[in-house]
Amino acid sequence: MVSLRLQDNLTTSEEESEPLQARLKSLELENDHLRQKIELQSQENLINKENRSEAEKRLSFNPVSGLPSSYQLKHAIGGLSRSVQKKNGGFAIVIIQLDQAFAMLRKSLKANISEWLLYQIGARLTEFVVGRNRLFHSKDLEFILLIEKGNVVDYFDQVLKLISQRLGEKHIFSGFNLTIRANIGVAVFPQDARDKSKLLSRADIALGAAIEQKRQIVFFEEKLEHQVNEKINLLNALVRGIEAAAMEEMSQQFELYFQPKLRVSLDDDGQPTLQGVKAEALIRWNHPDKGLVSPMRFIPLAEETGLILPMDKWVLYQGIAALRRWRDLDGFEGLSINISAGQFQSGDMVDLIEAILKQETWLKGKLTIELTETGLFEQAELAQSMVKRFRALGVKISLDDFGTGFSSLSHLHKFRLDEIKIDQSFIRDFPENEADRAIVDSLVQMARDLSMEIVAEGVERKEQVLPLMQRGCTNLQGFLFAPPLPEKAFLDFLEHHKKGQAILSL
Ligand code: C2E
Ligand code: CA
Ligand code: CA
């Protein structure tokens, strides 16, 4: 159809045929260009494919012994388990690890001699690759044999005895002889496990026991797994115990203070009224000689040295402990804690909070993380995924000291945040200072557009309250209401400030 019409056009009008031919020419050129591009692309694909199969080949074999590597192992286990299952047979996974003495010896041997030794060991083990048996050089000093079960009752015992004999034979060099020892762990399909990963890990458990008990060959038994699990549990408890002791120790010098953050609204008479109270946890250090040291002095130091990690952890534990104690308090709506940028980005905090929330689901919605712009914008993509993880857990995210960073605030919409806190520096001279009024106006507007709560920090004077609220600021924090307080004083504050109270007459 199209070509007919083109033909018509070409014959009917001379003037039109010129540009049309030019268009066709350019189409042809475009076509050529496209074709070249496609050819190039397919060549690239071919090269990539070649590279891939080259890389796969390299990964599939150990360069020293030339034997198949662990890359092929799981596939082979799967294949063998399927074929023996058909005949109601079985097979053993035999992990052979050359012992520490060889590892030590290697350091004093020339590289080519130790490589030769490894090659020799591989060659000796290859003698056991008959029928469907397979051999892998799985790690530097580790080989794995898959041995199909024979008809003799104690077939595996006999084969393993032969393997151990063959491995124990001297390696003869001009001028010296060497005997290499190995530990061997065995798990048998199907009785020890049917699943290939489980079977491998059980052979590994048996190997661990062989090394630990200084025995040459150990077959997997259930009790070995119990022992390993017990050891892991003990280790976890040990870490927790040491950590608990360290946290306890910190509590000797550090204390958590709580500053009320008031949620307010204007009542029918235009009076600012209390709706609820949240708290911000702020750390205090009581230095044994110097007395109270400001966090402005020691937090930067802790950040520089990495000590912020245990410190933020301590704050989190103490904060959660407080939340637990205040669980049923009337009018109390949640706690926020400050997290340093590095801690936030490292993911340690989110992992920790995730583990805690698994046990204590009631914490959902009660905890807020306060972050500065650096924490959020410095590595935006990483931060974005962290924000997602926190919010999925029911932890709220608040942007602290808002307006002080130099990052582009247009990035803000990329994050789903719950709250922004206008920095004290914009509140100090508010409402007298015109520039501060304009800044507060635009920050409140932005928070509204992005459906976030907004908090004014550093409210010190009564005259600031109404103008802030009239501009749409519904959360207030500052010395006017209360400074950061020790727990008891904070609970007193809660006791005396109830929902519906007019906040300016307090
Ligand atoms: P921030 O998170 O902006 O905390 C607010 C700071 O303002 C607190 O100082 C608070 O005492 C003070 N403040 C509150 N209301 C007023 C007011 O009306 N007027 C004035 N002038 N100041 C007010 P603080 O406790 O000395 O903490 C300073 C900074 O140290 C915090 O700033 C925060 O960045 C950091 N910090 C405090 N505790 C922790 C913590 O547990 N972990 C981490 N990572 N940082 C913390
Ligand atoms: Ca804060
Ligand atoms: Ca702040």
Coordinates of C-alpha atoms and ligand atoms in Angstrom, one line a residue:
M1 CA 0.0 0.0 0.0
V2 CA 2.6 2.4 1.1
S3 CA 5.0 1.7 -1.8
L4 CA 2.0 2.2 -4.3
R5 CA 1.3 5.5 -2.9
L6 CA 4.9 6.4 -3.1
Q7 CA 5.0 5.4 -6.7
D8 CA 2.0 7.6 -7.4
N9 CA 3.6 10.5 -5.8
L10 CA 6.8 9.9 -7.7
T11 CA 5.1 9.9 -11.1
T12 CA 2.5 12.6 -10.5
S13 CA 4.6 15.5 -9.3
E14 CA 8.1 16.4 -10.3
E15 CA 8.5 18.9 -7.5
E16 CA 7.5 16.4 -4.9
S17 CA 9.7 13.6 -6.2
E18 CA 12.9 15.5 -5.4
P19 CA 12.4 15.7 -1.6
L20 CA 10.9 12.3 -1.6
Q21 CA 13.9 10.8 -3.3
A22 CA 16.1 12.6 -0.9
R23 CA 14.0 11.2 1.9
L24 CA 14.3 7.7 0.5
K25 CA 18.1 8.2 0.2
S26 CA 18.3 9.3 3.7
L27 CA 16.1 6.4 4.8
E28 CA 18.4 4.0 2.9
L29 CA 21.4 5.6 4.7
E30 CA 19.6 5.3 8.0
N31 CA 18.9 1.7 7.2
D32 CA 22.5 1.1 6.4
H33 CA 23.5 2.7 9.6
L34 CA 21.1 0.6 11.5
R35 CA 22.2 -2.6 9.8
Q36 CA 25.8 -1.8 10.7
K37 CA 24.8 -1.1 14.2
I38 CA 23.0 -4.4 14.4
E39 CA 25.9 -6.3 12.9
L40 CA 28.3 -4.6 15.4
Q41 CA 26.0 -5.5 18.2
S42 CA 25.7 -9.1 17.2
Q43 CA 29.5 -9.3 16.8
E44 CA 29.8 -7.8 20.3
N45 CA 27.3 -10.3 21.6
L46 CA 29.4 -13.1 20.0
I47 CA 32.6 -11.8 21.6
N48 CA 30.8 -11.5 24.9
K49 CA 29.5 -15.0 24.6
E50 CA 33.0 -16.2 23.7
N51 CA 34.4 -14.3 26.7
R52 CA 31.8 -15.8 28.9
S53 CA 32.5 -19.3 27.8
E54 CA 36.2 -18.6 28.1
A55 CA 35.7 -17.3 31.6
E56 CA 33.5 -20.3 32.4
K57 CA 36.2 -22.7 31.2
R58 CA 38.8 -20.9 33.3
L59 CA 36.6 -21.1 36.4
S60 CA 35.7 -24.7 35.8
F61 CA 39.2 -26.1 36.3
N62 CA 41.9 -25.6 38.9
P63 CA 45.0 -24.1 37.2
V64 CA 47.5 -26.1 39.3
S65 CA 46.1 -29.6 39.0
G66 CA 44.0 -29.2 35.9
L67 CA 41.1 -31.0 37.8
P68 CA 37.5 -29.8 37.8
S69 CA 37.0 -27.0 40.3
S70 CA 34.1 -26.5 42.8
Y71 CA 32.4 -24.5 40.1
Q72 CA 31.3 -27.9 38.6
L73 CA 30.7 -29.6 42.0
K74 CA 27.1 -29.0 42.8
H75 CA 26.0 -29.8 39.3
A76 CA 27.9 -33.1 39.5
I77 CA 26.4 -33.9 43.0
G78 CA 22.9 -33.3 41.5
G79 CA 23.6 -35.5 38.5
L80 CA 25.0 -38.4 40.6
S81 CA 22.2 -38.3 43.2
R82 CA 19.6 -38.5 40.4
S83 CA 21.3 -41.5 38.8
V84 CA 22.0 -43.5 42.0
Q85 CA 18.5 -42.9 43.2
K86 CA 17.1 -44.7 40.2
K87 CA 19.0 -47.8 41.3
N88 CA 18.4 -47.4 45.0
G89 CA 22.1 -46.8 45.4
G90 CA 24.2 -44.3 47.2
F91 CA 27.4 -42.3 47.1
A92 CA 29.8 -40.6 49.5
I93 CA 31.1 -37.0 49.4
V94 CA 34.6 -37.2 50.6
I95 CA 36.3 -33.9 51.5
I96 CA 40.1 -34.2 51.7
Q97 CA 41.9 -31.3 53.3
L98 CA 45.7 -31.3 53.4
D99 CA 46.8 -30.5 56.9
Q100 CA 48.3 -27.4 58.4
A101 CA 51.8 -28.9 58.3
F102 CA 51.6 -28.8 54.5
A103 CA 50.4 -25.2 54.6
M104 CA 53.4 -24.3 56.8
L105 CA 55.8 -26.4 54.7
R106 CA 54.6 -24.7 51.6
K107 CA 56.0 -21.4 52.8
S108 CA 59.5 -22.8 52.9
L109 CA 59.2 -24.7 49.7
K110 CA 59.7 -23.2 46.2
A111 CA 56.4 -22.5 44.6
N112 CA 57.0 -24.9 41.8
I113 CA 57.7 -27.8 44.3
S114 CA 54.5 -27.2 46.2
E115 CA 52.6 -26.9 42.9
W116 CA 54.2 -30.2 41.8
L117 CA 53.1 -31.8 45.1
L118 CA 49.5 -30.6 44.7
Y119 CA 49.6 -32.0 41.2
Q120 CA 50.9 -35.3 42.5
I121 CA 48.2 -35.5 45.2
G122 CA 45.6 -34.8 42.5
A123 CA 47.1 -37.5 40.3
R124 CA 47.0 -40.1 43.2
L125 CA 43.4 -39.3 43.9
T126 CA 42.5 -39.6 40.2
E127 CA 43.3 -43.3 40.6
F128 CA 40.0 -43.6 42.5
V129 CA 38.0 -42.0 39.6
V130 CA 36.4 -45.2 38.2
G131 CA 32.9 -45.7 36.9
R132 CA 30.8 -42.7 37.9
N133 CA 33.2 -41.5 40.6
R134 CA 34.3 -37.9 40.2
L135 CA 37.2 -35.8 41.6
F136 CA 37.4 -32.0 42.2
H137 CA 40.1 -29.7 43.3
S138 CA 37.7 -27.6 45.2
K139 CA 40.0 -25.2 47.1
D140 CA 43.7 -24.5 47.3
L141 CA 44.4 -27.3 49.8
E142 CA 41.2 -29.3 49.4
F143 CA 40.0 -32.0 47.1
I144 CA 36.5 -33.6 46.9
L145 CA 35.8 -37.1 45.7
L146 CA 32.3 -38.4 44.9
I147 CA 32.4 -42.1 45.3
E148 CA 29.5 -44.3 44.2
K149 CA 28.6 -47.1 46.6
G150 CA 29.8 -50.5 45.6
N151 CA 28.2 -53.9 46.5
V152 CA 30.4 -54.7 49.4
V153 CA 28.9 -53.9 52.8
D154 CA 31.7 -51.8 54.2
Y155 CA 32.7 -50.5 50.7
F156 CA 33.3 -46.8 51.8
D157 CA 35.5 -47.9 54.7
Q158 CA 37.6 -50.0 52.4
V159 CA 38.0 -47.3 49.7
L160 CA 38.8 -44.7 52.3
K161 CA 41.4 -46.9 53.8
L162 CA 43.0 -47.2 50.3
I163 CA 42.8 -43.5 49.8
S164 CA 44.4 -42.8 53.1
Q165 CA 47.2 -45.3 52.3
R166 CA 47.8 -43.8 48.9
L167 CA 47.9 -40.2 50.3
G168 CA 50.3 -41.3 53.0
E169 CA 52.9 -42.7 50.6
K170 CA 56.2 -40.7 50.5
H171 CA 56.7 -38.1 47.8
I172 CA 60.3 -38.6 46.6
F173 CA 62.4 -35.7 45.4
S174 CA 66.1 -35.7 44.7
G175 CA 67.7 -35.2 48.1
F176 CA 64.5 -35.4 50.3
N177 CA 61.3 -37.2 50.9
L178 CA 58.0 -35.8 52.0
T179 CA 54.9 -37.3 53.6
I180 CA 51.7 -35.3 53.3
R181 CA 48.9 -35.8 55.8
A182 CA 45.3 -34.9 55.3
N183 CA 42.0 -34.9 57.2
I184 CA 39.0 -36.4 55.6
G185 CA 35.3 -35.7 56.2
V186 CA 32.6 -38.0 54.7
A187 CA 28.8 -37.6 54.3
V188 CA 26.8 -40.3 52.5
F189 CA 23.8 -39.9 50.2
P190 CA 20.9 -40.6 50.9
Q191 CA 21.1 -41.4 54.6
D192 CA 23.0 -38.2 55.8
A193 CA 21.0 -35.9 53.5
R194 CA 19.3 -35.8 50.1
D195 CA 19.7 -32.1 49.4
K196 CA 23.1 -31.4 47.8
S197 CA 23.9 -28.2 49.9
K198 CA 23.0 -30.0 53.1
L199 CA 25.1 -33.0 52.1
L200 CA 28.1 -30.9 51.4
S201 CA 27.7 -28.9 54.6
R202 CA 27.4 -32.2 56.5
A203 CA 30.6 -33.5 54.9
D204 CA 32.2 -30.2 55.9
I205 CA 31.0 -30.7 59.5
A206 CA 32.6 -34.2 59.5
L207 CA 35.8 -32.6 58.2
G208 CA 35.7 -30.0 61.0
A209 CA 35.4 -32.8 63.5
A210 CA 38.3 -34.7 61.9
I211 CA 40.5 -31.6 62.2
E212 CA 39.4 -30.8 65.7
Q213 CA 39.7 -34.4 67.0
K214 CA 43.0 -34.9 65.1
R215 CA 41.5 -38.0 63.4
Q216 CA 42.2 -38.9 59.8
I217 CA 38.7 -39.9 58.7
V218 CA 35.4 -38.9 60.3
F219 CA 32.0 -39.9 59.0
F220 CA 29.1 -37.5 59.6
E221 CA 26.8 -38.2 62.6
E222 CA 23.9 -36.2 63.9
K223 CA 25.7 -35.6 67.2
L224 CA 28.4 -33.7 65.3
E225 CA 25.9 -31.2 64.0
H226 CA 24.5 -30.7 67.5
Q227 CA 28.0 -30.0 68.7
V228 CA 28.5 -27.5 65.9
N229 CA 25.2 -25.8 66.6
E230 CA 26.0 -25.7 70.3
K231 CA 29.3 -24.1 69.6
I232 CA 27.7 -21.4 67.4
N233 CA 25.1 -20.7 70.1
L234 CA 27.7 -20.4 72.7
L235 CA 29.7 -18.1 70.5
N236 CA 26.7 -15.9 69.9
A237 CA 26.0 -15.8 73.7
L238 CA 29.7 -15.0 74.3
V239 CA 29.5 -12.0 71.9
R240 CA 26.2 -10.9 73.5
G241 CA 27.7 -11.3 77.0
I242 CA 30.8 -9.3 76.2
E243 CA 28.7 -6.7 74.5
A244 CA 26.3 -6.6 77.4
A245 CA 29.2 -6.1 79.8
A246 CA 30.6 -3.3 77.5
M247 CA 27.1 -1.6 77.4
E248 CA 26.8 -1.9 81.2
E249 CA 30.3 -0.3 81.5
M250 CA 29.1 2.6 79.2
S251 CA 26.2 3.2 81.5
Q252 CA 28.6 4.1 84.3
Q253 CA 29.6 7.3 82.5
F254 CA 26.9 7.9 79.9
E255 CA 23.2 8.7 80.3
L256 CA 20.3 9.2 77.9
Y257 CA 18.3 12.4 78.3
F258 CA 14.9 13.0 76.7
Q259 CA 13.7 16.3 75.2
P260 CA 10.0 16.6 74.7
K261 CA 8.8 17.2 71.2
L262 CA 5.2 18.6 71.3
R263 CA 2.6 17.9 68.7
V264 CA 0.2 20.8 68.7
S265 CA -2.9 22.3 67.0
L266 CA -4.9 25.5 67.3
D267 CA -8.2 25.1 69.1
D268 CA -11.5 26.8 68.2
D269 CA -10.4 30.0 69.9
G270 CA -7.1 30.0 68.0
Q271 CA -5.2 28.9 71.2
P272 CA -2.2 26.5 70.7
T273 CA -3.1 23.2 72.3
L274 CA -1.2 20.1 73.1
Q275 CA -2.1 16.9 71.1
G276 CA 0.7 14.5 72.1
V277 CA 4.3 14.3 73.2
K278 CA 7.2 12.6 71.6
A279 CA 10.8 12.5 72.8
E280 CA 14.2 13.0 71.3
A281 CA 17.0 10.9 72.9
L282 CA 20.2 12.9 73.5
I283 CA 23.3 11.4 74.9
R284 CA 25.1 12.9 77.9
W285 CA 28.6 12.1 79.1
N286 CA 29.6 12.5 82.7
H287 CA 33.4 12.5 82.5
P288 CA 35.0 11.1 85.7
D289 CA 37.2 14.3 86.1
K290 CA 35.8 16.9 83.8
G291 CA 32.1 16.4 84.6
L292 CA 29.5 16.9 81.9
V293 CA 31.0 17.1 78.4
S294 CA 28.8 18.3 75.5
P295 CA 28.0 15.9 72.7
M296 CA 29.1 18.6 70.3
R297 CA 32.6 17.9 71.6
F298 CA 32.7 14.1 71.9
I299 CA 30.4 13.0 69.0
P300 CA 32.7 14.3 66.3
L301 CA 35.6 12.6 68.0
A302 CA 33.7 9.4 68.3
E303 CA 32.8 9.7 64.6
E304 CA 36.4 10.2 63.6
T305 CA 37.6 7.1 65.5
G306 CA 34.8 4.7 64.8
L307 CA 33.8 4.7 68.5
I308 CA 30.4 6.1 67.3
L309 CA 29.4 2.5 66.5
P310 CA 29.2 1.2 70.0
M311 CA 27.9 4.6 71.1
D312 CA 25.0 4.6 68.7
K313 CA 24.3 1.0 69.6
W314 CA 24.2 1.9 73.3
V315 CA 21.8 4.8 72.5
L316 CA 19.6 2.4 70.6
Y317 CA 19.5 -0.2 73.3
Q318 CA 18.8 2.4 76.0
G319 CA 16.2 4.1 73.9
I320 CA 14.4 0.8 73.3
A321 CA 14.6 -0.1 76.9
A322 CA 13.0 3.3 77.7
L323 CA 10.2 2.7 75.1
R324 CA 9.6 -0.7 76.8
R325 CA 9.2 1.0 80.2
W326 CA 6.9 3.7 78.8
R327 CA 4.9 1.4 76.6
D328 CA 1.5 2.2 78.2
L329 CA 2.1 5.8 79.1
D330 CA -0.8 8.1 78.3
G331 CA -0.1 10.8 75.7
F332 CA 3.4 9.5 74.8
E333 CA 3.7 9.0 71.1
G334 CA 7.2 7.7 70.4
L335 CA 11.0 8.2 70.6
S336 CA 13.5 9.5 68.1
I337 CA 17.2 8.7 68.2
N338 CA 20.1 10.4 66.3
I339 CA 22.2 8.3 64.0
S340 CA 25.5 9.4 62.5
A341 CA 25.8 9.3 58.7
G342 CA 28.4 6.6 58.6
Q343 CA 26.3 4.3 60.9
F344 CA 23.2 4.8 58.8
Q345 CA 25.0 4.0 55.5
S346 CA 26.9 1.0 56.9
G347 CA 23.6 -0.9 57.4
D348 CA 24.6 -2.1 60.9
M349 CA 21.8 -0.1 62.5
V350 CA 19.1 -1.4 60.1
D351 CA 20.3 -5.0 60.6
L352 CA 20.3 -4.5 64.4
I353 CA 16.8 -2.9 64.5
E354 CA 15.5 -5.6 62.1
A355 CA 16.7 -8.3 64.5
I356 CA 15.1 -6.5 67.5
L357 CA 11.8 -5.8 65.8
K358 CA 11.5 -9.5 64.9
Q359 CA 11.1 -10.2 68.6
E360 CA 9.3 -7.0 69.6
T361 CA 6.8 -6.1 66.9
W362 CA 5.0 -3.7 69.2
L363 CA 7.9 -1.2 68.5
K364 CA 6.5 -0.6 65.0
G365 CA 5.7 3.1 64.5
K366 CA 7.2 4.0 67.9
L367 CA 10.8 4.6 66.8
T368 CA 12.2 7.4 64.6
I369 CA 15.7 7.8 63.3
E370 CA 17.0 11.3 63.0
L371 CA 19.5 11.8 60.2
T372 CA 21.4 14.8 58.8
E373 CA 21.5 15.8 55.2
T374 CA 25.0 14.4 54.9
G375 CA 23.7 11.0 55.9
L376 CA 21.0 11.1 53.3
F377 CA 22.4 12.8 50.3
E378 CA 26.1 11.8 50.4
Q379 CA 25.5 8.4 48.9
A380 CA 22.0 8.9 47.7
E381 CA 21.3 5.5 46.2
L382 CA 22.6 3.6 49.2
A383 CA 20.7 5.9 51.5
Q384 CA 17.5 5.4 49.4
S385 CA 17.7 1.7 49.9
M386 CA 18.4 2.1 53.7
V387 CA 15.4 4.4 54.0
K388 CA 13.2 1.8 52.3
R389 CA 14.4 -0.9 54.7
F390 CA 13.8 1.2 57.8
R391 CA 10.4 2.2 56.6
A392 CA 9.5 -1.3 55.7
L393 CA 10.3 -2.2 59.4
G394 CA 7.9 0.5 60.6
V395 CA 10.8 2.8 61.7
K396 CA 10.2 6.5 60.8
I397 CA 12.9 8.7 59.2
S398 CA 13.4 12.3 60.2
L399 CA 15.7 14.8 58.4
D400 CA 17.5 16.7 61.2
D401 CA 19.0 20.2 61.0
F402 CA 17.1 20.8 57.8
G403 CA 18.3 23.7 55.6
T404 CA 21.9 23.7 56.9
G405 CA 23.3 21.3 54.4
F406 CA 24.5 22.4 51.0
S407 CA 23.0 19.6 49.1
S408 CA 20.3 20.2 46.6
L409 CA 16.9 20.0 48.3
S410 CA 15.4 19.1 45.0
H411 CA 16.7 15.6 45.8
L412 CA 14.3 15.4 48.7
H413 CA 11.4 14.0 46.7
K414 CA 13.4 10.9 45.9
F415 CA 13.2 9.8 49.5
R416 CA 10.0 9.0 51.3
L417 CA 10.7 10.6 54.7
D418 CA 8.3 11.0 57.5
E419 CA 9.5 14.2 59.1
I420 CA 11.8 17.2 58.7
K421 CA 13.2 19.4 61.5
I422 CA 13.8 23.0 60.7
D423 CA 17.3 23.8 62.1
Q424 CA 17.5 26.0 65.2
S425 CA 19.5 28.7 63.2
F426 CA 16.3 29.6 61.3
I427 CA 14.2 29.7 64.4
R428 CA 16.5 31.8 66.6
D429 CA 15.5 35.2 65.1
F430 CA 12.1 34.1 63.9
P431 CA 9.6 35.8 63.4
E432 CA 11.4 39.2 63.6
N433 CA 13.9 38.3 60.8
E434 CA 12.4 38.5 57.4
A435 CA 14.7 36.1 55.7
D436 CA 14.0 33.5 58.4
R437 CA 10.2 34.0 57.9
A438 CA 10.6 33.4 54.2
I439 CA 12.7 30.2 54.9
V440 CA 10.3 28.8 57.4
D441 CA 7.4 29.5 54.9
S442 CA 9.1 27.7 52.1
L443 CA 10.2 24.7 54.3
V444 CA 6.8 24.2 55.7
Q445 CA 5.3 24.4 52.2
M446 CA 7.8 21.8 50.9
A447 CA 7.1 19.5 53.8
R448 CA 3.4 19.8 53.1
D449 CA 3.9 19.1 49.4
L450 CA 5.7 15.9 50.3
S451 CA 3.2 15.0 53.1
M452 CA 5.8 15.1 55.8
E453 CA 5.5 16.2 59.4
I454 CA 7.4 19.4 60.2
V455 CA 9.2 20.2 63.5
A456 CA 10.6 23.5 64.6
E457 CA 13.7 23.0 66.8
G458 CA 15.1 25.5 69.3
V459 CA 11.8 27.3 70.2
E460 CA 12.8 29.5 73.1
R461 CA 10.3 32.3 73.2
K462 CA 6.5 32.5 73.5
E463 CA 6.2 35.0 70.7
Q464 CA 7.5 32.4 68.3
V465 CA 4.7 29.8 68.9
L466 CA 1.7 31.4 67.2
P467 CA 3.5 32.6 64.1
L468 CA 5.1 29.2 63.6
M469 CA 1.7 27.4 64.0
Q470 CA -0.1 29.9 61.7
R471 CA 2.5 29.0 59.1
G472 CA 1.6 25.3 59.4
C473 CA 4.3 24.1 61.8
T474 CA 2.6 21.5 64.0
N475 CA 5.5 20.1 66.1
L476 CA 7.6 22.2 68.4
Q477 CA 10.7 21.5 70.4
G478 CA 12.8 23.8 72.5
F479 CA 13.8 25.2 75.9
L480 CA 10.5 27.1 76.0
F481 CA 8.8 23.8 76.8
A482 CA 11.7 21.8 78.2
P483 CA 15.4 21.2 77.8
P484 CA 16.6 17.6 77.4
L485 CA 15.6 15.9 80.7
P486 CA 16.7 12.8 82.7
E487 CA 14.1 10.0 82.6
K488 CA 12.4 10.9 85.9
A489 CA 12.0 14.6 84.9
F490 CA 10.7 13.6 81.5
L491 CA 8.1 11.4 83.1
D492 CA 7.1 14.3 85.3
F493 CA 6.7 16.5 82.2
L494 CA 4.4 13.9 80.7
E495 CA 2.4 13.7 83.9
H496 CA 1.8 17.5 83.9
H497 CA 1.2 18.0 80.2
K498 CA -2.0 16.4 79.0
K499 CA -3.8 16.4 75.7
G500 CA -6.0 19.4 75.3
Q501 CA -4.0 21.7 77.5
A502 CA -3.2 25.2 76.2
I503 CA 0.6 25.3 75.8
L504 CA 1.2 29.0 76.2
S505 CA -0.4 29.3 79.6
L506 CA 1.8 26.4 81.0
Ligands
C2E1 P1 20.6 17.8 67.5 O1 20.3 16.4 67.1 O2 20.3 18.9 66.6 O3 20.0 18.0 68.9 C1 19.4 19.2 69.3 C2 20.4 20.0 70.2 O4 19.8 21.2 70.5 C3 20.6 19.3 71.6 O5 21.9 19.6 71.9 C4 19.6 20.1 72.4 O6 20.0 20.1 73.8 C5 19.7 21.5 71.8 N1 18.5 22.2 72.0 C6 17.2 21.8 72.2 N2 16.4 22.8 72.3 C7 17.1 23.9 72.3 C8 16.8 25.3 72.4 O7 15.6 25.7 72.6 N3 17.8 26.2 72.3 C9 19.1 25.8 72.1 N4 20.0 26.7 72.0 N5 19.4 24.5 72.0 C10 18.4 23.6 72.1 P2 22.9 18.5 72.5 O8 22.1 17.6 73.3 O9 24.0 19.2 73.0 O10 23.3 17.7 71.2 C11 24.0 18.3 70.2 C12 24.1 17.4 69.0 O11 24.9 16.2 69.3 C13 22.8 16.9 68.5 O12 22.2 17.9 67.7 C14 23.2 15.7 67.7 O13 23.7 16.0 66.5 C15 24.4 15.2 68.6 N6 23.9 14.1 69.4 C16 23.3 14.2 70.7 N7 23.0 13.0 71.1 C17 23.4 12.1 70.2 C18 23.3 10.7 70.1 O14 22.8 10.0 70.9 N8 23.8 10.1 68.9 C19 24.4 10.8 67.9 N9 24.8 10.2 66.8 N10 24.4 12.2 68.0 C20 23.9 12.8 69.1
CA2 CA 18.4 15.5 66.4
CA3 CA 18.7 19.3 65.1

